PDB file of C-alpha atoms and ligand atoms in Angstrom:
ATOM      1  CA  MET A 211      -0.386  -0.299   0.032  1.00  0.00           C
ATOM      2  CA  HIS A 212       1.380   3.369  -0.972  1.00  0.00           C
ATOM      3  CA  THR A 213       1.091   6.315   1.401  1.00  0.00           C
ATOM      4  CA  ILE A 214       0.167   9.844  -0.052  1.00  0.00           C
ATOM      5  CA  GLU A 215       3.455  11.169   1.016  1.00  0.00           C
ATOM      6  CA  GLN A 216       4.984   8.416  -1.854  1.00  0.00           C
ATOM      7  CA  MET A 217       2.807   9.645  -4.488  1.00  0.00           C
ATOM      8  CA  LEU A 218       3.282  13.331  -3.752  1.00  0.00           C
ATOM      9  CA  ALA A 219       6.986  12.605  -4.208  1.00  0.00           C
ATOM     10  CA  TYR A 220       6.159  10.463  -7.226  1.00  0.00           C
ATOM     11  CA  ASN A 221       4.063  13.307  -8.541  1.00  0.00           C
ATOM     12  CA  ARG A 222       7.307  15.712  -8.189  1.00  0.00           C
ATOM     13  CA  GLU A 223       9.665  13.333 -10.163  1.00  0.00           C
ATOM     14  CA  TRP A 224       7.154  12.935 -12.913  1.00  0.00           C
ATOM     15  CA  ALA A 225       6.607  16.569 -13.427  1.00  0.00           C
ATOM     16  CA  ALA A 226      10.428  17.044 -13.212  1.00  0.00           C
ATOM     17  CA  ARG A 227      10.952  14.265 -15.830  1.00  0.00           C
ATOM     18  CA  ILE A 228       8.010  15.771 -18.203  1.00  0.00           C
ATOM     19  CA  ARG A 229       9.798  19.254 -17.991  1.00  0.00           C
ATOM     20  CA  ASP A 230      13.114  17.622 -19.055  1.00  0.00           C
ATOM     21  CA  GLU A 231      11.462  15.737 -22.101  1.00  0.00           C
ATOM     22  CA  GLU A 232       8.846  18.265 -23.149  1.00  0.00           C
ATOM     23  CA  PRO A 233      10.066  21.618 -21.804  1.00  0.00           C
ATOM     24  CA  ASP A 234       6.927  23.284 -23.182  1.00  0.00           C
ATOM     25  CA  PHE A 235       4.355  20.459 -22.193  1.00  0.00           C
ATOM     26  CA  PHE A 236       2.708  21.943 -19.044  1.00  0.00           C
ATOM     27  CA  GLU A 237       2.789  25.512 -21.167  1.00  0.00           C
ATOM     28  CA  ARG A 238       0.935  23.642 -23.817  1.00  0.00           C
ATOM     29  CA  THR A 239      -1.569  21.903 -21.883  1.00  0.00           C
ATOM     30  CA  ALA A 240      -2.340  25.001 -19.654  1.00  0.00           C
ATOM     31  CA  ALA A 241      -3.358  26.723 -22.837  1.00  0.00           C
ATOM     32  CA  GLY A 242      -6.819  25.032 -23.049  1.00  0.00           C
ATOM     33  CA  GLN A 243      -7.864  21.342 -23.857  1.00  0.00           C
ATOM     34  CA  ASN A 244      -8.908  19.858 -27.329  1.00  0.00           C
ATOM     35  CA  PRO A 245      -9.945  16.467 -26.664  1.00  0.00           C
ATOM     36  CA  GLU A 246     -10.864  14.111 -29.371  1.00  0.00           C
ATOM     37  CA  LEU A 247     -12.672  11.201 -26.949  1.00  0.00           C
ATOM     38  CA  LEU A 248     -15.420  11.214 -23.931  1.00  0.00           C
ATOM     39  CA  TRP A 249     -15.070   8.193 -22.337  1.00  0.00           C
ATOM     40  CA  ILE A 250     -17.968   6.907 -20.311  1.00  0.00           C
ATOM     41  CA  GLY A 251     -16.586   3.956 -18.198  1.00  0.00           C
ATOM     42  CA  CYS A 252     -16.811   2.387 -14.818  1.00  0.00           C
ATOM     43  CA  SER A 253     -15.293   3.623 -11.798  1.00  0.00           C
ATOM     44  CA  ASP A 254     -13.160   0.447 -11.116  1.00  0.00           C
ATOM     45  CA  SER A 255      -9.882   1.250 -10.674  1.00  0.00           C
ATOM     46  CA  ARG A 256      -8.942  -1.334 -13.498  1.00  0.00           C
ATOM     47  CA  VAL A 257     -10.686  -0.022 -16.328  1.00  0.00           C
ATOM     48  CA  GLY A 258      -9.197   3.571 -16.536  1.00  0.00           C
ATOM     49  CA  PRO A 259      -8.946   4.318 -20.167  1.00  0.00           C
ATOM     50  CA  ASP A 260      -5.516   6.437 -20.031  1.00  0.00           C
ATOM     51  CA  LYS A 261      -3.303   3.524 -20.580  1.00  0.00           C
ATOM     52  CA  MET A 262      -5.202   1.170 -22.521  1.00  0.00           C
ATOM     53  CA  ILE A 263      -5.657   3.145 -25.673  1.00  0.00           C
ATOM     54  CA  GLY A 264      -2.474   5.314 -25.640  1.00  0.00           C
ATOM     55  CA  LEU A 265      -3.747   8.600 -26.464  1.00  0.00           C
ATOM     56  CA  PRO A 266      -1.817  11.393 -24.823  1.00  0.00           C
ATOM     57  CA  MET A 267      -2.808  13.439 -21.620  1.00  0.00           C
ATOM     58  CA  GLY A 268      -5.554  16.297 -23.239  1.00  0.00           C
ATOM     59  CA  SER A 269      -7.217  13.767 -25.660  1.00  0.00           C
ATOM     60  CA  ILE A 270      -9.799  11.929 -23.177  1.00  0.00           C
ATOM     61  CA  PHE A 271     -12.631  13.878 -21.269  1.00  0.00           C
ATOM     62  CA  VAL A 272     -13.654  11.260 -19.034  1.00  0.00           C
ATOM     63  CA  HIS A 273     -17.043  10.391 -17.109  1.00  0.00           C
ATOM     64  CA  ARG A 274     -16.743   7.363 -14.537  1.00  0.00           C
ATOM     65  CA  ASN A 275     -19.539   5.937 -12.483  1.00  0.00           C
ATOM     66  CA  ILE A 276     -20.430   2.431 -11.123  1.00  0.00           C
ATOM     67  CA  ALA A 277     -21.176   0.089 -13.958  1.00  0.00           C
ATOM     68  CA  ASN A 278     -21.047   2.790 -16.635  1.00  0.00           C
ATOM     69  CA  VAL A 279     -24.527   4.268 -16.586  1.00  0.00           C
ATOM     70  CA  PHE A 280     -25.446   7.028 -18.532  1.00  0.00           C
ATOM     71  CA  ALA A 281     -28.156   8.018 -16.380  1.00  0.00           C
ATOM     72  CA  THR A 282     -30.624  10.504 -18.003  1.00  0.00           C
ATOM     73  CA  ASN A 283     -31.644  12.025 -14.908  1.00  0.00           C
ATOM     74  CA  ASP A 284     -28.274  12.646 -13.458  1.00  0.00           C
ATOM     75  CA  LEU A 285     -26.966  16.213 -13.360  1.00  0.00           C
ATOM     76  CA  ASN A 286     -23.468  14.910 -13.330  1.00  0.00           C
ATOM     77  CA  CYS A 287     -24.079  12.841 -16.671  1.00  0.00           C
ATOM     78  CA  LEU A 288     -25.789  15.484 -18.428  1.00  0.00           C
ATOM     79  CA  ALA A 289     -23.369  18.507 -17.891  1.00  0.00           C
ATOM     80  CA  VAL A 290     -20.820  16.204 -18.869  1.00  0.00           C
ATOM     81  CA  LEU A 291     -22.399  15.673 -22.215  1.00  0.00           C
ATOM     82  CA  GLU A 292     -23.391  18.766 -22.836  1.00  0.00           C
ATOM     83  CA  TYR A 293     -19.856  20.312 -22.068  1.00  0.00           C
ATOM     84  CA  ALA A 294     -18.022  17.646 -24.352  1.00  0.00           C
ATOM     85  CA  ILE A 295     -20.928  17.970 -27.089  1.00  0.00           C
ATOM     86  CA  ASP A 296     -21.456  21.602 -27.005  1.00  0.00           C
ATOM     87  CA  GLU A 297     -18.213  23.281 -25.818  1.00  0.00           C
ATOM     88  CA  LEU A 298     -15.532  20.849 -26.767  1.00  0.00           C
ATOM     89  CA  LYS A 299     -17.303  19.751 -29.978  1.00  0.00           C
ATOM     90  CA  ILE A 300     -16.158  16.125 -29.269  1.00  0.00           C
ATOM     91  CA  PRO A 301     -16.655  13.842 -32.173  1.00  0.00           C
ATOM     92  CA  ASN A 302     -16.193  10.379 -30.813  1.00  0.00           C
ATOM     93  CA  ILE A 303     -18.046   9.109 -27.518  1.00  0.00           C
ATOM     94  CA  VAL A 304     -17.114   5.631 -26.174  1.00  0.00           C
ATOM     95  CA  VAL A 305     -19.285   3.690 -23.580  1.00  0.00           C
ATOM     96  CA  CYS A 306     -17.592   1.111 -22.271  1.00  0.00           C
ATOM     97  CA  GLY A 307     -18.452  -1.768 -19.869  1.00  0.00           C
ATOM     98  CA  HIS A 308     -16.021  -4.253 -18.592  1.00  0.00           C
ATOM     99  CA  TYR A 309     -16.241  -8.042 -17.504  1.00  0.00           C
ATOM    100  CA  GLY A 310     -16.241  -8.841 -14.235  1.00  0.00           C
ATOM    101  CA  CYS A 311     -17.814  -5.378 -13.266  1.00  0.00           C
ATOM    102  CA  GLY A 312     -18.965  -5.476  -9.482  1.00  0.00           C
ATOM    103  CA  GLY A 313     -21.959  -3.282 -10.303  1.00  0.00           C
ATOM    104  CA  VAL A 314     -23.336  -5.731 -13.013  1.00  0.00           C
ATOM    105  CA  ALA A 315     -22.839  -8.578 -10.431  1.00  0.00           C
ATOM    106  CA  ALA A 316     -24.815  -6.597  -7.560  1.00  0.00           C
ATOM    107  CA  ALA A 317     -27.592  -5.821 -10.196  1.00  0.00           C
ATOM    108  CA  LEU A 318     -28.149  -9.755 -10.497  1.00  0.00           C
ATOM    109  CA  SER A 319     -27.728 -10.701  -6.806  1.00  0.00           C
ATOM    110  CA  HIS A 320     -29.670  -8.510  -4.607  1.00  0.00           C
ATOM    111  CA  SER A 321     -31.300  -5.205  -4.593  1.00  0.00           C
ATOM    112  CA  GLY A 322     -32.181  -2.645  -1.404  1.00  0.00           C
ATOM    113  CA  VAL A 323     -32.615   1.045  -0.766  1.00  0.00           C
ATOM    114  CA  GLN A 324     -28.880   2.721  -0.230  1.00  0.00           C
ATOM    115  CA  PRO A 325     -27.671   4.811  -2.544  1.00  0.00           C
ATOM    116  CA  ILE A 326     -25.491   2.337  -4.331  1.00  0.00           C
ATOM    117  CA  ASP A 327     -28.754  -0.044  -4.673  1.00  0.00           C
ATOM    118  CA  LEU A 328     -30.745   2.788  -6.222  1.00  0.00           C
ATOM    119  CA  TRP A 329     -28.011   3.728  -8.409  1.00  0.00           C
ATOM    120  CA  ILE A 330     -27.609  -0.082  -9.773  1.00  0.00           C
ATOM    121  CA  ASP A 331     -31.269  -0.115 -10.262  1.00  0.00           C
ATOM    122  CA  GLN A 332     -30.559   1.186 -13.745  1.00  0.00           C
ATOM    123  CA  VAL A 333     -28.401  -1.672 -14.138  1.00  0.00           C
ATOM    124  CA  ARG A 334     -31.318  -3.988 -12.788  1.00  0.00           C
ATOM    125  CA  PHE A 335     -33.945  -2.645 -15.333  1.00  0.00           C
ATOM    126  CA  VAL A 336     -31.726  -3.714 -18.258  1.00  0.00           C
ATOM    127  CA  TYR A 337     -31.467  -7.168 -16.719  1.00  0.00           C
ATOM    128  CA  GLN A 338     -35.598  -7.108 -16.184  1.00  0.00           C
ATOM    129  CA  ARG A 339     -35.564  -6.087 -19.912  1.00  0.00           C
ATOM    130  CA  HIS A 340     -33.604  -9.088 -20.926  1.00  0.00           C
ATOM    131  CA  GLN A 341     -34.422 -11.377 -18.464  1.00  0.00           C
ATOM    132  CA  ARG A 342     -35.497 -14.556 -20.490  1.00  0.00           C
ATOM    133  CA  GLU A 343     -32.187 -14.534 -22.181  1.00  0.00           C
ATOM    134  CA  LEU A 344     -30.127 -13.760 -19.308  1.00  0.00           C
ATOM    135  CA  ASP A 345     -31.918 -16.418 -16.860  1.00  0.00           C
ATOM    136  CA  ALA A 346     -31.198 -19.030 -19.506  1.00  0.00           C
ATOM    137  CA  LEU A 347     -27.418 -18.692 -19.229  1.00  0.00           C
ATOM    138  CA  GLU A 348     -24.781 -19.689 -16.526  1.00  0.00           C
ATOM    139  CA  PRO A 349     -24.343 -17.479 -13.585  1.00  0.00           C
ATOM    140  CA  GLU A 350     -20.644 -16.362 -15.143  1.00  0.00           C
ATOM    141  CA  ALA A 351     -21.830 -15.922 -18.664  1.00  0.00           C
ATOM    142  CA  ARG A 352     -25.061 -14.365 -17.261  1.00  0.00           C
ATOM    143  CA  ALA A 353     -23.028 -11.535 -15.801  1.00  0.00           C
ATOM    144  CA  ARG A 354     -20.886 -11.080 -18.967  1.00  0.00           C
ATOM    145  CA  ARG A 355     -23.825 -10.889 -21.109  1.00  0.00           C
ATOM    146  CA  LEU A 356     -25.372  -8.496 -19.088  1.00  0.00           C
ATOM    147  CA  ALA A 357     -22.729  -6.250 -18.859  1.00  0.00           C
ATOM    148  CA  GLU A 358     -22.845  -6.167 -22.505  1.00  0.00           C
ATOM    149  CA  LEU A 359     -26.519  -5.584 -22.628  1.00  0.00           C
ATOM    150  CA  ASN A 360     -25.959  -2.608 -20.357  1.00  0.00           C
ATOM    151  CA  VAL A 361     -23.459  -0.910 -22.647  1.00  0.00           C
ATOM    152  CA  GLU A 362     -25.968  -1.187 -25.309  1.00  0.00           C
ATOM    153  CA  ALA A 363     -28.907   0.479 -22.972  1.00  0.00           C
ATOM    154  CA  GLN A 364     -26.586   3.366 -22.158  1.00  0.00           C
ATOM    155  CA  VAL A 365     -25.758   4.063 -25.760  1.00  0.00           C
ATOM    156  CA  HIS A 366     -29.168   4.329 -26.147  1.00  0.00           C
ATOM    157  CA  ASN A 367     -29.732   6.307 -23.310  1.00  0.00           C
ATOM    158  CA  LEU A 368     -27.047   8.617 -25.330  1.00  0.00           C
ATOM    159  CA  CYS A 369     -28.777   8.570 -28.302  1.00  0.00           C
ATOM    160  CA  ARG A 370     -31.966   9.316 -27.209  1.00  0.00           C
ATOM    161  CA  ASN A 371     -30.622  12.572 -24.964  1.00  0.00           C
ATOM    162  CA  THR A 372     -31.563  15.864 -26.594  1.00  0.00           C
ATOM    163  CA  ILE A 373     -27.934  17.012 -26.625  1.00  0.00           C
ATOM    164  CA  VAL A 374     -27.105  14.369 -28.813  1.00  0.00           C
ATOM    165  CA  ARG A 375     -29.947  14.741 -31.059  1.00  0.00           C
ATOM    166  CA  GLU A 376     -29.573  18.424 -31.556  1.00  0.00           C
ATOM    167  CA  ALA A 377     -26.132  18.259 -32.272  1.00  0.00           C
ATOM    168  CA  TRP A 378     -27.102  15.217 -34.718  1.00  0.00           C
ATOM    169  CA  LYS A 379     -29.586  17.882 -36.355  1.00  0.00           C
ATOM    170  CA  ARG A 380     -26.871  20.430 -36.933  1.00  0.00           C
ATOM    171  CA  GLY A 381     -24.793  18.293 -38.515  1.00  0.00           C
ATOM    172  CA  GLN A 382     -21.983  18.339 -35.926  1.00  0.00           C
ATOM    173  CA  PRO A 383     -20.201  14.781 -35.871  1.00  0.00           C
ATOM    174  CA  VAL A 384     -20.908  12.610 -33.065  1.00  0.00           C
ATOM    175  CA  ASN A 385     -20.126   9.272 -33.190  1.00  0.00           C
ATOM    176  CA  ILE A 386     -21.254   6.747 -30.452  1.00  0.00           C
ATOM    177  CA  ILE A 387     -19.574   3.292 -29.978  1.00  0.00           C
ATOM    178  CA  GLY A 388     -20.229   0.790 -27.365  1.00  0.00           C
ATOM    179  CA  VAL A 389     -17.243  -1.526 -26.138  1.00  0.00           C
ATOM    180  CA  ILE A 390     -16.511  -4.070 -23.388  1.00  0.00           C
ATOM    181  CA  TYR A 391     -12.912  -4.512 -21.652  1.00  0.00           C
ATOM    182  CA  ASP A 392     -11.973  -7.779 -20.806  1.00  0.00           C
ATOM    183  CA  ILE A 393     -10.027  -7.509 -17.411  1.00  0.00           C
ATOM    184  CA  HIS A 394      -8.507 -11.050 -17.918  1.00  0.00           C
ATOM    185  CA  ASP A 395      -6.678 -10.321 -21.389  1.00  0.00           C
ATOM    186  CA  GLY A 396      -6.634  -6.325 -21.313  1.00  0.00           C
ATOM    187  CA  LEU A 397      -8.398  -6.372 -24.767  1.00  0.00           C
ATOM    188  CA  LEU A 398     -11.317  -3.753 -25.816  1.00  0.00           C
ATOM    189  CA  LYS A 399     -14.000  -5.572 -27.769  1.00  0.00           C
ATOM    190  CA  PRO A 400     -16.294  -3.616 -29.787  1.00  0.00           C
ATOM    191  CA  LEU A 401     -20.112  -4.965 -29.346  1.00  0.00           C
ATOM    192  CA  GLY A 402     -21.217  -3.802 -32.770  1.00  0.00           C
ATOM    193  CA  ILE A 403     -22.952  -1.054 -31.519  1.00  0.00           C
ATOM    194  CA  GLU A 404     -22.184   2.167 -33.156  1.00  0.00           C
ATOM    195  CA  PHE A 405     -24.449   5.229 -34.116  1.00  0.00           C
ATOM    196  CA  ARG A 406     -23.440   8.470 -36.065  1.00  0.00           C
ATOM    197  CA  SER A 407     -26.685  10.050 -36.907  1.00  0.00           C
ATOM    198  CA  LEU A 408     -30.143  10.576 -35.847  1.00  0.00           C
ATOM    199  CA  ALA A 409     -31.069   8.355 -39.233  1.00  0.00           C
ATOM    200  CA  ASP A 410     -28.428   5.609 -38.211  1.00  0.00           C
ATOM    201  CA  TRP A 411     -30.015   5.362 -34.665  1.00  0.00           C
ATOM    202  CA  GLU A 412     -33.821   5.591 -35.606  1.00  0.00           C
ATOM    203  CA  ARG A 413     -33.257   3.078 -38.270  1.00  0.00           C
ATOM    204  CA  ILE A 414     -32.182   0.666 -35.646  1.00  0.00           C
ATOM    205  CA  HIS A 415     -34.433   1.782 -32.770  1.00  0.00           C
ATOM    206  CA  VAL A 416     -37.668   2.352 -34.086  1.00  0.00           C
ATOM    207  CA  GLY A 417     -40.073  -0.340 -32.596  1.00  0.00           C
ATOM    208  CA  ARG A 418     -38.112  -1.551 -29.944  1.00  0.00           C
ATOM    209  CA  GLN A 419     -36.625  -1.103 -26.517  1.00  0.00           C
ATOM    210  CA  GLY A 420     -32.882  -0.201 -26.111  1.00  0.00           C
TER     211      GLY A 420
HETATM  212 CO1  LIG B 533     -17.563  -2.285 -13.061  1.00  0.00          CO
END
């Protein structure tokens, strides 16, 4: 276990090293951010995007919460999305779920009234919508599949959102894709869920629940 003092000592070394390697780095990044990706992922300590996709600091605008939910009634989610699309004009949004997600496991195992239970209810609703398919699976496969279906549901929540729809209507590029991260091999797997326009989404979505 590291102490806070060790972390601060590391930070001083890191900042000095960056200044050596790239003297104008902090001046340049302080001038403003121009990220190319909005990442919506799980808070799980093993699934941070910075290392796994190789983009430099300043490239990823991040929103993480338990079980990578895009909650349409959550002010935090909405503020992040609004800033990402309306101010930063970020063209790519990744919703990343992961296998071995504790939030997904909790959605399958119990319910309650504590804050975490209420948050996880949003994943439990996804389970209920797909209960027949999921209940036919063995427990581990069920959790993996629910993690995937949850990503799909959150992508649809984004596509349903006014901020995204208005951007699409005015021709602003917004590409939304769902992926899943496998903590066992470090690989990100696209789930075949990707939308680039309102027409794109409506073609898939009309007549069904996300
Ligand atoms: Co998780």
